[in-house]
Amino acid sequence: MLQLAGAGKRFGHKLLFDELDWLITPKERTGLVGGNGTGKSTLLKVIAGIESLDYGSVSAMKGIRLGYLPQDGLQVGGRTVFAECLSVFAGVKELELEIEALTARMSELDPAGEEYSQVADRFERADSEFRARDGYAIEAQVGGVLSGLGFAKDDWQRQTEEFSGGWQMRIALAKLLLEKPNVLLLDEPTNHLDLEARNWLEDYLVNYEFAYVLISHDRYFLDVTVKNIAEIWNKKVTFY
């Protein structure tokens, strides 16, 4: 699905890693570990397409969707928490509006006419796509993820800019989980979570239908969520 071949990366004059061959499969469950400064976050950014390699290559299947959560620094504003999370379903909401417009149009047309037939055909296709994308459940999905990450219902209608940096990162994590990318890339996702939210995230990842790679210093969290370990040490990446 995504492959690194002979991959190498420098930070200034320092070589972080080289000769890395890694095939990230559709069901990847890997924890990326290593000492501070070894290049874990940099490697995650390379996979995410944010940073380029100095050596080797990285290639991905056509149409693959990557989702990346940095350790910190994300900030959103201008919407409520619920609306911000709901924004990841913009395409689905557009379909919903189209379905409403088509329904209204059909009520005005002669059912025996050609235009009615054309509008009805588009309605059927739009409704089928809307159902396939769980359009009737998106608000329930948003509520479930926000509750799991520790947002009380009263918080859902608060403006995002009212929240501190740690809660801003929870909002960013919620959006990523709702987007469900083919490869989820998480850099220390438990840093801003309390125990209850961390436990919820563990369960969510265990049941996640796509691939993920995460960085964490929490050994218990890694034990529960990953099947493989990639360790950066002495400029090499070793898999266990």
Short mmCIF file of C-alpha atoms in Angstrom, two decimals:
data_model
loop_
_atom_site.label_atom_id
_atom_site.label_comp_id
_atom_site.label_asym_id
_atom_site.label_seq_id
_atom_site.Cartn_x
_atom_site.Cartn_y
_atom_site.Cartn_z
CA MET A 1 0.00 0.00 0.00
CA LEU A 2 2.84 2.39 0.89
CA GLN A 3 6.51 1.51 0.47
CA LEU A 4 9.83 3.02 1.47
CA ALA A 5 12.85 1.68 -0.41
CA GLY A 6 16.45 2.45 0.57
CA ALA A 7 15.08 5.39 2.54
CA GLY A 8 17.49 7.75 4.28
CA LYS A 9 17.14 11.11 5.98
CA ARG A 10 19.52 13.71 7.37
CA PHE A 11 18.94 16.51 9.85
CA GLY A 12 21.63 19.04 8.98
CA HIS A 13 24.91 17.12 9.08
CA LYS A 14 23.43 14.35 11.20
CA LEU A 15 22.27 11.13 9.55
CA LEU A 16 19.05 10.01 11.24
CA PHE A 17 18.50 6.74 9.39
CA ASP A 18 19.33 5.11 6.05
CA GLU A 19 18.79 1.94 4.02
CA LEU A 20 15.25 1.62 5.31
CA ASP A 21 12.98 -0.76 3.43
CA TRP A 22 9.42 -0.81 4.74
CA LEU A 23 6.18 -1.99 3.17
CA ILE A 24 3.19 -0.57 5.08
CA THR A 25 0.35 -3.02 4.55
CA PRO A 26 -3.42 -2.34 4.66
CA LYS A 27 -3.59 -3.78 8.19
CA GLU A 28 -0.37 -2.27 9.56
CA ARG A 29 -0.21 -2.01 13.35
CA THR A 30 3.24 -0.62 14.12
CA GLY A 31 4.70 1.32 17.01
CA LEU A 32 7.66 3.54 16.12
CA VAL A 33 10.15 3.79 18.99
CA GLY A 34 13.66 5.06 19.70
CA GLY A 35 15.56 7.55 21.82
CA ASN A 36 14.97 11.29 21.67
CA GLY A 37 16.48 12.81 18.54
CA THR A 38 16.73 9.55 16.61
CA GLY A 39 14.25 10.69 13.96
CA LYS A 40 10.92 9.10 14.89
CA SER A 41 8.81 12.19 14.22
CA THR A 42 10.79 12.93 11.07
CA LEU A 43 10.16 9.42 9.73
CA LEU A 44 6.44 9.80 10.45
CA LYS A 45 6.44 13.09 8.53
CA VAL A 46 8.19 11.38 5.61
CA ILE A 47 5.45 8.72 5.52
CA ALA A 48 2.84 11.49 5.71
CA GLY A 49 4.44 13.28 2.75
CA ILE A 50 5.29 16.36 4.81
CA GLU A 51 9.06 15.86 4.58
CA SER A 52 11.12 14.45 1.72
CA LEU A 53 13.85 11.82 1.79
CA ASP A 54 17.53 12.52 1.19
CA TYR A 55 18.07 9.00 -0.10
CA GLY A 56 15.82 6.32 -1.54
CA SER A 57 12.15 6.61 -2.41
CA VAL A 58 8.64 6.46 -1.00
CA SER A 59 5.67 5.38 -3.11
CA ALA A 60 1.99 4.90 -2.39
CA MET A 61 -0.99 3.29 -4.07
CA LYS A 62 -3.21 5.63 -6.06
CA GLY A 63 -6.05 7.07 -4.02
CA ILE A 64 -4.53 6.30 -0.61
CA ARG A 65 -5.60 8.70 2.14
CA LEU A 66 -3.09 9.59 4.87
CA GLY A 67 -3.97 11.18 8.19
CA TYR A 68 -1.25 12.74 10.37
CA LEU A 69 -1.42 13.99 13.96
CA PRO A 70 1.67 15.90 15.21
CA GLN A 71 2.60 16.07 18.90
CA ASP A 72 1.27 19.61 19.28
CA GLY A 73 0.84 22.95 17.55
CA LEU A 74 -2.58 22.51 15.94
CA GLN A 75 -5.16 25.24 16.49
CA VAL A 76 -8.67 25.64 15.12
CA GLY A 77 -11.27 28.37 15.56
CA GLY A 78 -14.42 29.92 14.18
CA ARG A 79 -16.79 27.00 14.75
CA THR A 80 -18.24 24.98 17.56
CA VAL A 81 -16.50 21.74 18.50
CA PHE A 82 -19.33 19.69 17.00
CA ALA A 83 -19.39 21.71 13.75
CA GLU A 84 -15.61 21.46 13.44
CA CYS A 85 -15.75 17.68 13.67
CA LEU A 86 -18.79 17.49 11.41
CA SER A 87 -16.81 19.39 8.75
CA VAL A 88 -14.93 16.21 7.85
CA PHE A 89 -18.20 14.97 6.35
CA ALA A 90 -18.62 17.97 4.03
CA GLY A 91 -19.09 15.74 0.99
CA VAL A 92 -21.78 13.72 2.74
CA LYS A 93 -23.60 16.88 3.85
CA GLU A 94 -23.56 18.14 0.25
CA LEU A 95 -25.21 14.89 -0.81
CA GLU A 96 -27.85 15.36 1.87
CA LEU A 97 -28.65 18.86 0.60
CA GLU A 98 -28.84 17.56 -2.96
CA ILE A 99 -31.23 14.79 -1.89
CA GLU A 100 -33.47 17.38 -0.20
CA ALA A 101 -33.46 19.52 -3.34
CA LEU A 102 -34.21 16.54 -5.57
CA THR A 103 -37.08 15.49 -3.30
CA ALA A 104 -38.58 18.98 -3.52
CA ARG A 105 -38.14 19.01 -7.30
CA MET A 106 -39.87 15.65 -7.75
CA SER A 107 -42.87 16.92 -5.78
CA GLU A 108 -43.29 19.67 -8.39
CA LEU A 109 -42.97 17.48 -11.50
CA ASP A 110 -45.37 15.22 -13.35
CA PRO A 111 -44.47 11.62 -12.39
CA ALA A 112 -45.20 10.57 -15.97
CA GLY A 113 -42.81 13.11 -17.49
CA GLU A 114 -39.27 12.59 -18.77
CA GLU A 115 -37.74 15.22 -16.46
CA TYR A 116 -39.26 13.46 -13.43
CA SER A 117 -37.61 10.23 -14.55
CA GLN A 118 -34.22 11.95 -14.84
CA VAL A 119 -34.53 13.62 -11.43
CA ALA A 120 -35.71 10.35 -9.85
CA ASP A 121 -32.74 8.50 -11.32
CA ARG A 122 -30.31 11.03 -9.85
CA PHE A 123 -32.16 10.88 -6.52
CA GLU A 124 -31.77 7.10 -6.42
CA ARG A 125 -28.04 7.29 -7.13
CA ALA A 126 -27.47 10.09 -4.61
CA ASP A 127 -29.49 8.31 -1.92
CA SER A 128 -27.60 5.06 -2.52
CA GLU A 129 -24.25 6.85 -2.14
CA PHE A 130 -25.48 8.70 0.95
CA ARG A 131 -26.45 5.41 2.62
CA ALA A 132 -23.18 3.74 1.59
CA ARG A 133 -21.30 6.57 3.33
CA ASP A 134 -23.39 6.16 6.51
CA GLY A 135 -24.93 9.56 5.96
CA TYR A 136 -27.73 8.97 8.44
CA ALA A 137 -25.22 8.14 11.20
CA ILE A 138 -22.59 10.89 10.90
CA GLU A 139 -23.88 12.97 13.80
CA ALA A 140 -23.95 9.88 16.00
CA GLN A 141 -20.37 9.12 14.94
CA VAL A 142 -19.24 12.64 15.87
CA GLY A 143 -20.95 12.40 19.25
CA GLY A 144 -19.42 9.00 19.95
CA VAL A 145 -15.86 10.13 19.21
CA LEU A 146 -16.21 13.40 21.14
CA SER A 147 -17.59 11.56 24.16
CA GLY A 148 -14.83 8.97 23.95
CA LEU A 149 -12.15 11.66 23.94
CA GLY A 150 -13.59 13.30 27.04
CA PHE A 151 -15.78 16.12 25.69
CA ALA A 152 -18.90 16.64 27.78
CA LYS A 153 -22.10 17.32 25.82
CA ASP A 154 -22.04 20.92 27.05
CA ASP A 155 -18.66 21.31 25.32
CA TRP A 156 -19.96 20.31 21.89
CA GLN A 157 -21.54 23.71 21.24
CA ARG A 158 -18.65 25.75 22.65
CA GLN A 159 -16.35 27.56 20.22
CA THR A 160 -13.14 25.66 19.49
CA GLU A 161 -10.95 28.69 20.31
CA GLU A 162 -12.16 28.51 23.91
CA PHE A 163 -10.14 25.33 24.43
CA SER A 164 -6.51 25.07 25.55
CA GLY A 165 -3.72 23.48 23.52
CA GLY A 166 -4.25 19.98 24.92
CA TRP A 167 -7.96 20.05 24.13
CA GLN A 168 -7.21 21.52 20.71
CA MET A 169 -5.15 18.38 20.03
CA ARG A 170 -8.11 16.25 21.12
CA ILE A 171 -10.27 18.06 18.56
CA ALA A 172 -7.64 17.38 15.88
CA LEU A 173 -7.49 13.72 16.90
CA ALA A 174 -11.29 13.46 16.82
CA LYS A 175 -11.37 14.81 13.25
CA LEU A 176 -8.71 12.34 12.12
CA LEU A 177 -10.52 9.39 13.65
CA LEU A 178 -13.76 10.46 11.96
CA GLU A 179 -12.03 10.84 8.60
CA LYS A 180 -10.79 7.22 8.82
CA PRO A 181 -7.75 7.54 6.52
CA ASN A 182 -6.21 4.42 4.98
CA VAL A 183 -3.03 5.10 6.96
CA LEU A 184 -3.37 6.83 10.33
CA LEU A 185 -0.12 8.40 11.60
CA LEU A 186 -0.13 9.45 15.25
CA ASP A 187 2.77 11.16 17.04
CA GLU A 188 2.37 10.66 20.80
CA PRO A 189 -1.46 10.62 20.67
CA THR A 190 -1.85 9.97 24.42
CA ASN A 191 0.15 13.04 25.50
CA HIS A 192 -2.98 15.14 26.03
CA LEU A 193 -5.36 12.38 27.14
CA ASP A 194 -6.47 11.38 30.60
CA LEU A 195 -6.69 7.70 31.52
CA GLU A 196 -10.33 7.31 30.51
CA ALA A 197 -9.78 8.87 27.07
CA ARG A 198 -6.61 6.84 26.56
CA ASN A 199 -8.49 3.63 27.30
CA TRP A 200 -11.19 4.63 24.82
CA LEU A 201 -8.55 5.34 22.16
CA GLU A 202 -6.98 1.92 22.75
CA ASP A 203 -10.30 0.23 22.03
CA TYR A 204 -10.90 2.42 18.99
CA LEU A 205 -7.52 1.56 17.47
CA VAL A 206 -7.84 -2.16 18.19
CA ASN A 207 -11.04 -2.10 16.09
CA TYR A 208 -9.77 0.34 13.44
CA GLU A 209 -10.38 -1.07 9.97
CA PHE A 210 -7.33 0.45 8.27
CA ALA A 211 -3.57 0.78 8.90
CA TYR A 212 -1.83 2.89 11.51
CA VAL A 213 1.67 3.76 12.68
CA LEU A 214 2.12 5.53 16.00
CA ILE A 215 4.85 6.93 18.20
CA SER A 216 4.46 6.47 21.93
CA HIS A 217 6.55 6.17 25.08
CA ASP A 218 3.64 4.46 26.81
CA ARG A 219 4.58 0.76 26.80
CA TYR A 220 1.18 -0.44 27.96
CA PHE A 221 -0.53 1.57 25.21
CA LEU A 222 1.82 -0.02 22.65
CA ASP A 223 1.24 -3.51 24.05
CA VAL A 224 -2.50 -3.12 23.54
CA THR A 225 -2.56 -1.37 20.16
CA VAL A 226 0.33 -2.60 17.98
CA LYS A 227 1.54 -5.91 16.58
CA ASN A 228 4.96 -4.75 15.37
CA ILE A 229 7.68 -2.45 16.63
CA ALA A 230 9.98 -0.39 14.41
CA GLU A 231 12.98 0.83 16.43
CA ILE A 232 15.32 3.55 15.25
CA TRP A 233 18.74 2.94 16.77
CA ASN A 234 22.24 3.67 15.54
CA LYS A 235 20.90 5.11 12.26
CA LYS A 236 19.05 1.93 11.36
CA VAL A 237 15.42 0.85 11.67
CA THR A 238 14.91 -2.65 13.05
CA PHE A 239 11.54 -4.40 13.03
CA TYR A 240 10.29 -6.70 15.77
#
